[in-house]
Tab-separated table of C-alpha atoms in Angstrom:
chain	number	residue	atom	x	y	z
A	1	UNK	CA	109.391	100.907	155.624
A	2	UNK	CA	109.746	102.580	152.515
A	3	UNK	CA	111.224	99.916	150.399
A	4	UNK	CA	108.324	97.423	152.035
A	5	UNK	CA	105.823	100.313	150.226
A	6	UNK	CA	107.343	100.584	147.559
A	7	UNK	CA	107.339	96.044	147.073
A	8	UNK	CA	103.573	96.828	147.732
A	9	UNK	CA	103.059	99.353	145.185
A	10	UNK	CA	104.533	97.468	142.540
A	11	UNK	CA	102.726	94.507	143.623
A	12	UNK	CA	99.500	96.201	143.342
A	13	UNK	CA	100.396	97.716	139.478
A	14	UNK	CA	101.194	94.326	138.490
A	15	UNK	CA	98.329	92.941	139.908
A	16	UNK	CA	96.067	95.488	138.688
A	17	UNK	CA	97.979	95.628	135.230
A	18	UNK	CA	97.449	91.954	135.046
A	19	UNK	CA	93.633	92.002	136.034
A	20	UNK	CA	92.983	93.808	132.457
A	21	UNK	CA	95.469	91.680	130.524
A	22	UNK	CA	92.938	88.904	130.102
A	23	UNK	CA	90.249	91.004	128.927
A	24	UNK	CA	92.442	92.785	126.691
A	25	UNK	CA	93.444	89.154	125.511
A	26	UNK	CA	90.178	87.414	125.255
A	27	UNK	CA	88.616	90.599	123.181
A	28	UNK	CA	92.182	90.314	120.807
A	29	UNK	CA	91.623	86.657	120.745
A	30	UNK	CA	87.695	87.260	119.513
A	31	UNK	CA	88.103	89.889	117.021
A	32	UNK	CA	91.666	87.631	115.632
A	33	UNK	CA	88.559	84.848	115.385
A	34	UNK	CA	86.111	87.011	113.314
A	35	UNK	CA	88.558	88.594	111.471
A	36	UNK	CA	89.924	85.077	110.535
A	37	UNK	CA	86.243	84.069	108.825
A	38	UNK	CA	86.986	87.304	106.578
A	39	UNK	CA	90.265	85.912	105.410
A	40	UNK	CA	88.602	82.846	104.609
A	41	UNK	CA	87.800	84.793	101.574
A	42	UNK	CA	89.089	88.033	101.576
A	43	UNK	CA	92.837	86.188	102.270
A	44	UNK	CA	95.287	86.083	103.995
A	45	UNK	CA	96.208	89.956	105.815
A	46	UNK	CA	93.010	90.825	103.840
A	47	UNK	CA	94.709	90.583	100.308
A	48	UNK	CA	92.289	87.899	97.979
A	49	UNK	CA	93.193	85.841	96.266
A	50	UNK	CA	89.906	84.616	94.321
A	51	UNK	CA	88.017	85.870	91.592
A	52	UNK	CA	85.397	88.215	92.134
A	53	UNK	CA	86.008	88.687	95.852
A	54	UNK	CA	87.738	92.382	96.818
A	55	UNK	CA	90.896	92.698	98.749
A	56	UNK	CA	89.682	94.315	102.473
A	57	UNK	CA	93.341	95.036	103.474
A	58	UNK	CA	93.701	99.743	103.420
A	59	UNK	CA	89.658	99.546	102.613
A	60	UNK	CA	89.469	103.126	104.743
A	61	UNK	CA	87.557	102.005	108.244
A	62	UNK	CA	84.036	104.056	107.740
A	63	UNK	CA	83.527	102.300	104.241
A	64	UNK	CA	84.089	99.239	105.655
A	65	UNK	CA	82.151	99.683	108.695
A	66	UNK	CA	79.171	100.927	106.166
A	67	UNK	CA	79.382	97.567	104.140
A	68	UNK	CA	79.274	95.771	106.910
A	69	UNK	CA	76.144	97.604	108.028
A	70	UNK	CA	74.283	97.199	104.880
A	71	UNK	CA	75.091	93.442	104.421
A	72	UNK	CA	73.660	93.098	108.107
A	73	UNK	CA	70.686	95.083	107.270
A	74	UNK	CA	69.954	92.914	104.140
A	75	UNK	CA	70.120	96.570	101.724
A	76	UNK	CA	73.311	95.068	100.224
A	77	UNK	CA	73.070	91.429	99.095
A	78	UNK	CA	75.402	88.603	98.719
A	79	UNK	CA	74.347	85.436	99.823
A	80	UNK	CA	77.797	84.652	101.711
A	81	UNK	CA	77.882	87.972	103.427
A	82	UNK	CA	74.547	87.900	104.713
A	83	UNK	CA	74.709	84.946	107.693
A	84	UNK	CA	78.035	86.132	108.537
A	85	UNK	CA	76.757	90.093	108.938
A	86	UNK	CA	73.351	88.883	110.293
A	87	UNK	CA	75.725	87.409	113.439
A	88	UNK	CA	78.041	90.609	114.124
A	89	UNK	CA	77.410	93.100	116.486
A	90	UNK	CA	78.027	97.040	116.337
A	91	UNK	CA	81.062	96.296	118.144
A	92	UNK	CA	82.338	93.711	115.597
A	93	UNK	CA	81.249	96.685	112.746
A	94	UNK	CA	83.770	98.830	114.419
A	95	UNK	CA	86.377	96.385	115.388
A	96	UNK	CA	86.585	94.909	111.795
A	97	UNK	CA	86.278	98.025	110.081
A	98	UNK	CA	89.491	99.205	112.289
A	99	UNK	CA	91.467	95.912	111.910
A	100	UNK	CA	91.537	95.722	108.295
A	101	UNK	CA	91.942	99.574	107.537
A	102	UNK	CA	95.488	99.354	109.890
A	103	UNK	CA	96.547	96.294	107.504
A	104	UNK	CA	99.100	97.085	104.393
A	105	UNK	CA	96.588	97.547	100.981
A	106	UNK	CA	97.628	95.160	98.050
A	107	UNK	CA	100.629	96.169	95.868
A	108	UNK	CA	99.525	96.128	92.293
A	109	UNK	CA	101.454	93.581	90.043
A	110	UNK	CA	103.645	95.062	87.222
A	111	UNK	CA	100.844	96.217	84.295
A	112	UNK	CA	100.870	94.102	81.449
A	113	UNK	CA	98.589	96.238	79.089
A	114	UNK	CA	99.940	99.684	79.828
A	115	UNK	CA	97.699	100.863	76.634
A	116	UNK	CA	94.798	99.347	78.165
A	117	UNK	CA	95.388	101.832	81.689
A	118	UNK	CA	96.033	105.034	79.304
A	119	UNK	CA	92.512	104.418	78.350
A	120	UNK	CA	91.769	103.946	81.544
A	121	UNK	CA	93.082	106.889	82.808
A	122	UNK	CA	90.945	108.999	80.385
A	123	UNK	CA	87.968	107.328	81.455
A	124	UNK	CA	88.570	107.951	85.429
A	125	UNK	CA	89.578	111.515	84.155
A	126	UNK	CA	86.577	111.881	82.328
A	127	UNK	CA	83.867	110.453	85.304
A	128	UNK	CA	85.569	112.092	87.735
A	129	UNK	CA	86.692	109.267	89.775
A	130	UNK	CA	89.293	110.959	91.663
A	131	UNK	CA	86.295	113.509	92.661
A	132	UNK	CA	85.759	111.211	95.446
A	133	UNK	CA	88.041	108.205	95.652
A	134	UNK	CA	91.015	111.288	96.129
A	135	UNK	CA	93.986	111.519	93.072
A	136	UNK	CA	95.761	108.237	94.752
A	137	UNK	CA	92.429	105.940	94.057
A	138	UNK	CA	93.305	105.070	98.060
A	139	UNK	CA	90.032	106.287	98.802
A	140	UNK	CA	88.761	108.037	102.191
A	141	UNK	CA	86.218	108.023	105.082
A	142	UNK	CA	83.328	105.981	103.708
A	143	UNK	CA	84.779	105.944	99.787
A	144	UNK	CA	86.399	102.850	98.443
A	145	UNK	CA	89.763	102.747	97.965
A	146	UNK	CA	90.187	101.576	94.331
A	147	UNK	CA	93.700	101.216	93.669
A	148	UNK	CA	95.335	98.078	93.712
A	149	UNK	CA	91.716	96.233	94.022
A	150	UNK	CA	91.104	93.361	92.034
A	151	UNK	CA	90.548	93.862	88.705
A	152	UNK	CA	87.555	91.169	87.441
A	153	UNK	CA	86.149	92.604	91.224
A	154	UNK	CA	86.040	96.170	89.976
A	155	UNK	CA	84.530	94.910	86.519
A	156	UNK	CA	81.780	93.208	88.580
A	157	UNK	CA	81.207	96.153	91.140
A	158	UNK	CA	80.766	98.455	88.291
A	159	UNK	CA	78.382	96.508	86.557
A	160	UNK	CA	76.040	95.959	89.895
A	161	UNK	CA	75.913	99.836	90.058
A	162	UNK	CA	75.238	99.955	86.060
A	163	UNK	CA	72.246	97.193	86.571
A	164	UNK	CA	71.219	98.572	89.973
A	165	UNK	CA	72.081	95.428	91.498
A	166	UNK	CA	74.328	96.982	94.330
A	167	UNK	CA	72.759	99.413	96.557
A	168	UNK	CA	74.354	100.826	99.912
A	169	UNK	CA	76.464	104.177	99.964
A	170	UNK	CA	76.715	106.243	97.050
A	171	UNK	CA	74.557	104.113	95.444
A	172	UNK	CA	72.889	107.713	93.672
A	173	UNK	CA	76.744	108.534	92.624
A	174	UNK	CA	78.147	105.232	91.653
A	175	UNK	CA	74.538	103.962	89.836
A	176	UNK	CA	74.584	107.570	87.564
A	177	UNK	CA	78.634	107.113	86.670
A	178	UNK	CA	78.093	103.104	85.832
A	179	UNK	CA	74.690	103.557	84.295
A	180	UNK	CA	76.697	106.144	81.380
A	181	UNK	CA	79.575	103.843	81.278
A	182	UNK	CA	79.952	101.399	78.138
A	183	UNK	CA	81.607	98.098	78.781
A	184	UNK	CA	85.215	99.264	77.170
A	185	UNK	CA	85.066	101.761	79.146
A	186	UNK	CA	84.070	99.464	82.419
A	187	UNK	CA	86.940	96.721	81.438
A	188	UNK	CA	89.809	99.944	81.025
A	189	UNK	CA	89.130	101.849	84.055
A	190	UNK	CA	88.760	98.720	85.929
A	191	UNK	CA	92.686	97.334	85.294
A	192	UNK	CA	93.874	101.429	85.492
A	193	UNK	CA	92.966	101.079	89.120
A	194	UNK	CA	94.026	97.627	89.379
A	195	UNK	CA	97.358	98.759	88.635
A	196	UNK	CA	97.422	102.071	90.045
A	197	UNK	CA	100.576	102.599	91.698
């Protein structure tokens, strides 16, 4: 009697544990789906590999969630972000913002123009970058992390704030440091964090 209870009992689990299993799979299999649009771009595990298109792999999960968010809303423009935010739902937001935040951020390459990063470092020093991207650039909550982003990426984002061109979070923060910045300044700070290690 007992070992028949006990056959049924495990029965049951198994057929309980396998009644969620497909859910679980089919949700894994959409977000792997969307996720696998971003990498069209963003590359592979979220690490880009072309020009003027930032790495999404470490990006802390708020900030990502928040440019997602904007894109959708059309308050941050880019025209091949906007049909692919347009289509995501609040659920995607949080699912993508989660996925890519687990993945390993870019290593930076070895730095090639160390005196070009000294400058650099006097110009983060100087604007208070570390105020709110934290001392290891890595970002946190709904701030970018900067460090091992692309560098021609970080040129561009800086001059979108500095033009007014990029709106979204910290627009009031980023638009006031860029707007003060010259473009020496811009080009050193950007490869400082590009090979912040």
């Amino acid at each position: 009697m007992r070992r028949q209870f006990i056959s049924h009992a495990i029965s049951a689990i198994a057929l309980v544990t396998l009644g969620f299993l497909p859910a679980d799979a089919a949700d894994n299999a959409a977000l792997q789906e969307k996720a696998a649009v971003c990498s069209g771009c963003h590359g592979e595990n979220g690490i880009s590999q072309t020009e003027n298109i930032p790495s999404l792999a470490g990006q802390p999960d708020q900030f990502l969630q928040w440019q997602l968010v904007f894109f959708r809303a059309g308050s941050r423009k880019n025209e091949q972000m906007q049909p692919i935010a347009e289509q995501i739902t609040n659920e995607d937001v949080r699912s993508l913002g989660a996925y890519f935040a687990a993945m390993t951020p870019p290593k930076p390459a070895e730095d090639r123009d160390p005196d070009l990063s000294k400058k650099g470092a006097q110009v983060a020093v100087g604007r208070r970058c570390a105020s709110c991207h934290t001392d290891s650039f890595a970002g946190t909550k709904a701030v970018a992390r900067l460090a091992g982003q692309r560098e021609e990426y970080l040129v561009k984002a800086l001059h979108d704030y500095k033009s007014s061109q990029r709106v979204g979070g910290g627009v009031a923060a980023m638009a006031d440091v860029a707007y003060h910045m010259s473009d020496e300044e811009i080009t050193a700070v950007a490869h400082y964090l590009a090979y912040f290690k």
